[in-house]
mmCIF file of C-alpha atoms in Angstrom:
data_model
loop_
_atom_site.group_PDB
_atom_site.id
_atom_site.type_symbol
_atom_site.label_atom_id
_atom_site.label_comp_id
_atom_site.label_asym_id
_atom_site.label_seq_id
_atom_site.Cartn_x
_atom_site.Cartn_y
_atom_site.Cartn_z
ATOM 1 C CA VAL A 1 -9.468 5.082 -115.827
ATOM 2 C CA GLU A 2 -7.024 7.099 -117.857
ATOM 3 C CA GLU A 3 -6.237 4.374 -120.332
ATOM 4 C CA LEU A 4 -9.722 3.102 -120.848
ATOM 5 C CA GLU A 5 -10.808 7.005 -121.228
ATOM 6 C CA THR A 6 -7.911 7.598 -123.716
ATOM 7 C CA ALA A 7 -9.093 4.404 -125.819
ATOM 8 C CA GLY A 8 -12.415 6.302 -126.139
ATOM 9 C CA LEU A 9 -14.629 4.538 -123.516
ATOM 10 C CA ALA A 10 -17.715 6.576 -122.877
ATOM 11 C CA GLY A 11 -18.283 5.010 -119.596
ATOM 12 C CA LEU A 12 -17.355 2.332 -117.289
ATOM 13 C CA THR A 13 -18.328 0.743 -113.961
ATOM 14 C CA ILE A 14 -15.990 0.279 -110.794
ATOM 15 C CA GLU A 15 -17.377 -2.291 -108.495
ATOM 16 C CA ASP A 16 -17.104 -3.212 -104.815
ATOM 17 C CA THR A 17 -16.806 -6.737 -105.239
ATOM 18 C CA VAL A 18 -13.892 -8.659 -103.692
ATOM 19 C CA LEU A 19 -11.862 -9.620 -106.632
ATOM 20 C CA PRO A 20 -10.799 -12.123 -107.457
ATOM 21 C CA GLN A 21 -13.549 -14.117 -105.848
ATOM 22 C CA ARG A 22 -12.244 -16.245 -103.287
ATOM 23 C CA PHE A 23 -12.507 -19.943 -103.611
ATOM 24 C CA GLY A 24 -14.911 -22.162 -101.473
ATOM 25 C CA THR A 25 -16.656 -19.020 -100.388
ATOM 26 C CA ALA A 26 -20.160 -20.247 -99.039
ATOM 27 C CA LYS A 27 -22.400 -17.427 -100.038
ATOM 28 C CA GLY A 28 -20.526 -16.614 -103.279
ATOM 29 C CA GLU A 29 -20.101 -12.825 -103.900
ATOM 30 C CA GLU A 30 -18.188 -10.897 -101.129
ATOM 31 C CA LEU A 31 -18.233 -7.041 -100.917
ATOM 32 C CA ILE A 32 -15.154 -5.070 -99.915
ATOM 33 C CA SER A 33 -15.838 -2.712 -97.100
ATOM 34 C CA LEU A 34 -17.849 0.461 -97.600
ATOM 35 C CA GLU A 35 -14.932 2.867 -96.994
ATOM 36 C CA GLU A 36 -12.807 0.672 -99.546
ATOM 37 C CA GLY A 37 -15.276 1.113 -101.935
ATOM 38 C CA VAL A 38 -15.848 5.058 -101.523
ATOM 39 C CA GLY A 39 -11.925 5.270 -101.842
ATOM 40 C CA LYS A 40 -11.876 3.092 -105.220
ATOM 41 C CA MET A 41 -14.901 5.548 -106.561
ATOM 42 C CA LYS A 42 -12.897 8.534 -105.692
ATOM 43 C CA ALA A 43 -9.779 7.328 -107.296
ATOM 44 C CA ALA A 44 -11.778 6.644 -110.505
ATOM 45 C CA LEU A 45 -13.466 10.162 -110.359
ATOM 46 C CA ALA A 46 -9.846 11.454 -109.807
ATOM 47 C CA GLY A 47 -8.658 9.673 -112.568
ATOM 48 C CA ARG A 48 -11.007 10.790 -114.985
ATOM 49 C CA GLN A 49 -9.978 13.820 -117.096
ATOM 50 C CA ASP A 50 -12.889 14.317 -119.215
ATOM 51 C CA PRO A 51 -16.146 15.280 -117.404
ATOM 52 C CA SER A 52 -17.970 13.529 -119.890
ATOM 53 C CA LEU A 53 -17.062 9.947 -119.022
ATOM 54 C CA VAL A 54 -19.820 8.292 -116.702
ATOM 55 C CA ILE A 55 -18.407 6.640 -114.164
ATOM 56 C CA ILE A 56 -21.143 3.798 -112.453
ATOM 57 C CA ALA A 57 -20.875 2.323 -108.876
ATOM 58 C CA ARG A 58 -21.621 -1.201 -109.327
ATOM 59 C CA THR A 59 -22.497 -3.253 -106.115
ATOM 60 C CA GLY A 60 -24.211 -6.702 -105.486
ATOM 61 C CA ALA A 61 -24.847 -5.329 -102.029
ATOM 62 C CA LEU A 62 -28.932 -6.361 -102.387
ATOM 63 C CA ARG A 63 -27.825 -10.242 -102.095
ATOM 64 C CA THR A 64 -25.207 -9.601 -99.181
ATOM 65 C CA GLU A 65 -26.677 -6.570 -97.379
ATOM 66 C CA GLY A 66 -30.287 -6.094 -98.339
ATOM 67 C CA VAL A 67 -31.589 -2.861 -99.190
ATOM 68 C CA VAL A 68 -30.737 -0.702 -96.319
ATOM 69 C CA GLY A 69 -27.033 -1.718 -96.884
ATOM 70 C CA THR A 70 -27.357 -1.236 -100.285
ATOM 71 C CA ALA A 71 -29.031 2.239 -99.836
ATOM 72 C CA ARG A 72 -26.401 3.202 -97.452
ATOM 73 C CA ARG A 73 -23.665 1.999 -100.205
ATOM 74 C CA ALA A 74 -25.601 3.975 -102.823
ATOM 75 C CA ARG A 75 -25.600 7.256 -100.773
ATOM 76 C CA ALA A 76 -21.969 6.694 -99.978
ATOM 77 C CA TYR A 77 -21.012 6.184 -103.618
ATOM 78 C CA ALA A 78 -23.013 9.345 -104.621
ATOM 79 C CA GLU A 79 -21.609 11.730 -102.205
ATOM 80 C CA ALA A 80 -18.410 10.681 -103.342
ATOM 81 C CA GLY A 81 -19.426 11.842 -106.875
ATOM 82 C CA VAL A 82 -20.474 8.691 -109.242
ATOM 83 C CA ASP A 83 -22.677 9.231 -112.147
ATOM 84 C CA ALA A 84 -25.069 6.481 -111.676
ATOM 85 C CA VAL A 85 -25.290 3.116 -109.526
ATOM 86 C CA TRP A 86 -25.867 -0.238 -111.016
ATOM 87 C CA LEU A 87 -27.439 -3.169 -108.968
ATOM 88 C CA ALA A 88 -25.842 -6.002 -109.665
ATOM 89 C CA GLY A 89 -28.074 -9.118 -108.617
ATOM 90 C CA GLY A 90 -30.631 -9.589 -105.944
ATOM 91 C CA VAL A 91 -32.691 -6.785 -107.703
ATOM 92 C CA THR A 92 -36.451 -6.604 -106.504
ATOM 93 C CA ARG A 93 -38.916 -3.910 -106.590
ATOM 94 C CA GLU A 94 -38.475 -3.117 -102.865
ATOM 95 C CA GLY A 95 -34.614 -2.925 -103.634
ATOM 96 C CA VAL A 96 -35.068 -0.402 -106.467
ATOM 97 C CA SER A 97 -37.351 1.300 -104.189
ATOM 98 C CA GLY A 98 -34.977 1.773 -101.604
ATOM 99 C CA VAL A 99 -31.818 2.641 -103.653
ATOM 100 C CA HIS A 100 -33.943 5.121 -105.896
ATOM 101 C CA ALA A 101 -35.329 6.758 -102.266
ATOM 102 C CA ALA A 102 -31.530 6.906 -101.363
ATOM 103 C CA VAL A 103 -30.045 8.621 -104.304
ATOM 104 C CA GLN A 104 -31.054 11.044 -106.831
ATOM 105 C CA LEU A 105 -28.713 9.327 -109.548
ATOM 106 C CA PRO A 106 -29.727 7.172 -112.493
ATOM 107 C CA LEU A 107 -29.762 3.505 -111.891
ATOM 108 C CA LEU A 108 -28.645 0.490 -113.750
ATOM 109 C CA LEU A 109 -29.918 -3.135 -113.256
ATOM 110 C CA GLY A 110 -28.395 -6.253 -113.809
ATOM 111 C CA GLY A 111 -31.247 -8.716 -114.032
ATOM 112 C CA GLY A 112 -34.148 -8.622 -111.713
ATOM 113 C CA ASP A 113 -37.596 -10.304 -110.655
ATOM 114 C CA GLY A 114 -40.386 -10.468 -113.000
ATOM 115 C CA ASP A 115 -42.449 -8.200 -111.223
ATOM 116 C CA LEU A 116 -40.381 -4.920 -112.393
ATOM 117 C CA THR A 117 -42.428 -3.555 -114.961
ATOM 118 C CA ASP A 118 -41.262 -0.775 -117.326
ATOM 119 C CA ASP A 119 -43.626 1.889 -115.611
ATOM 120 C CA PHE A 120 -42.137 0.709 -112.427
ATOM 121 C CA LEU A 121 -38.689 1.134 -113.569
ATOM 122 C CA THR A 122 -39.095 4.385 -115.533
ATOM 123 C CA ALA A 123 -40.947 5.952 -112.303
ATOM 124 C CA HIS A 124 -37.749 4.746 -110.257
ATOM 125 C CA GLY A 125 -34.911 6.401 -112.194
ATOM 126 C CA VAL A 126 -33.773 3.150 -114.078
ATOM 127 C CA ARG A 127 -32.235 4.051 -117.431
ATOM 128 C CA VAL A 128 -30.887 0.531 -118.000
ATOM 129 C CA ALA A 129 -32.448 -2.878 -117.310
ATOM 130 C CA HIS A 130 -29.498 -5.156 -118.382
ATOM 131 C CA GLN A 131 -31.414 -8.899 -118.861
ATOM 132 C CA GLY A 132 -28.119 -10.538 -117.770
ATOM 133 C CA HIS A 133 -27.362 -13.608 -119.546
ATOM 134 C CA LEU A 134 -30.912 -14.284 -120.563
ATOM 135 C CA PRO A 135 -30.010 -13.731 -124.497
ATOM 136 C CA PHE A 136 -27.040 -15.744 -124.324
ATOM 137 C CA ALA A 137 -28.444 -18.505 -122.648
ATOM 138 C CA GLY A 138 -31.365 -18.719 -125.106
ATOM 139 C CA ALA A 139 -28.759 -19.125 -128.019
ATOM 140 C CA VAL A 140 -27.279 -21.503 -126.083
ATOM 141 C CA GLN A 141 -30.537 -23.625 -125.785
ATOM 142 C CA GLY A 142 -30.981 -22.910 -129.500
ATOM 143 C CA VAL A 143 -27.684 -24.316 -130.757
ATOM 144 C CA TYR A 144 -28.135 -27.193 -128.281
ATOM 145 C CA ASP A 145 -31.590 -27.992 -129.592
ATOM 146 C CA THR A 146 -30.314 -27.662 -133.158
ATOM 147 C CA LEU A 147 -27.188 -30.221 -132.671
ATOM 148 C CA LYS A 148 -29.179 -32.401 -130.830
ATOM 149 C CA ALA A 149 -32.185 -32.483 -133.131
ATOM 150 C CA LEU A 150 -29.467 -33.021 -136.117
ATOM 151 C CA ARG A 151 -27.823 -35.858 -134.102
ATOM 152 C CA ASP A 152 -31.303 -37.368 -133.225
ATOM 153 C CA GLY A 153 -31.627 -37.735 -136.906
ATOM 154 C CA VAL A 154 -33.866 -34.987 -137.978
ATOM 155 C CA ALA A 155 -33.544 -33.597 -141.413
ATOM 156 C CA PRO A 156 -31.952 -30.168 -141.844
ATOM 157 C CA THR A 157 -34.828 -28.968 -143.633
ATOM 158 C CA ALA A 158 -37.107 -29.529 -140.874
ATOM 159 C CA LEU A 159 -35.281 -27.132 -138.851
ATOM 160 C CA ARG A 160 -35.413 -24.384 -141.264
ATOM 161 C CA ALA A 161 -38.483 -22.937 -139.683
ATOM 162 C CA LYS A 162 -36.959 -22.611 -136.126
ATOM 163 C CA VAL A 163 -33.878 -20.670 -137.066
ATOM 164 C CA ALA A 164 -33.031 -17.432 -138.042
ATOM 165 C CA SER A 165 -34.119 -16.551 -142.096
ATOM 166 C CA THR A 166 -31.489 -15.503 -144.672
ATOM 167 C CA GLU A 167 -32.739 -11.991 -144.400
ATOM 168 C CA LEU A 168 -32.157 -11.661 -140.680
ATOM 169 C CA MET A 169 -28.836 -13.047 -140.585
ATOM 170 C CA ASN A 170 -28.090 -10.821 -143.961
ATOM 171 C CA GLN A 171 -28.936 -7.754 -141.662
ATOM 172 C CA LEU A 172 -27.474 -8.937 -138.202
ATOM 173 C CA THR A 173 -24.014 -9.843 -140.386
ATOM 174 C CA ARG A 174 -24.227 -6.873 -142.280
ATOM 175 C CA ARG A 175 -23.875 -8.252 -145.549
ATOM 176 C CA ALA A 176 -24.896 -5.350 -147.652
ATOM 177 C CA ASP A 177 -21.949 -3.456 -146.152
ATOM 178 C CA TYR A 178 -19.719 -5.900 -146.733
ATOM 179 C CA ASN A 179 -20.871 -6.612 -150.449
ATOM 180 C CA ARG A 180 -20.525 -3.016 -151.011
ATOM 181 C CA TRP A 181 -16.771 -2.983 -149.143
ATOM 182 C CA THR A 182 -15.465 -5.974 -151.098
ATOM 183 C CA GLY A 183 -16.610 -4.191 -154.379
ATOM 184 C CA GLU A 184 -15.148 -0.880 -153.524
ATOM 185 C CA TYR A 185 -11.655 -2.044 -152.004
ATOM 186 C CA LEU A 186 -11.008 -5.484 -153.516
ATOM 187 C CA HIS A 187 -12.095 -4.917 -157.147
#
């Protein structure tokens, strides 16, 4: 925590997952005991020197302990002093409602079912709803589709409508900034 804070981090998560994950675990993710989880949160909080550093308790308990167990963990982590709770996986309306009722902390979500509307999330203290690997998976599918089409003989010009425009690429790669910097520093 001290090293990350010194490096300028604004926030970090401390998780209650058994790490490294054990090989051959039937259910996948395992959690450390609640007592050890609270100890990790307290240790992280003790390492914090700047009170503006946000320390978030991250738990995958919804997948393994259900709503009741997750609410129990969230309450214990809140009592330890964390600034927010991150629900990682297994996120449903019932889970969000249960944890929100248990703690008065901001919630962050990793994934979730399609029933989680913006209005519902806002009303239940959710401040960040991370969409997991969805953007990355979309990019991978796009690369795959493009490479497959090229391999199958589709002309590159026929794919132009399905790829990012020059304007979008220039915006995302900050081309104007790089052109300006090149002019300022390399000429």
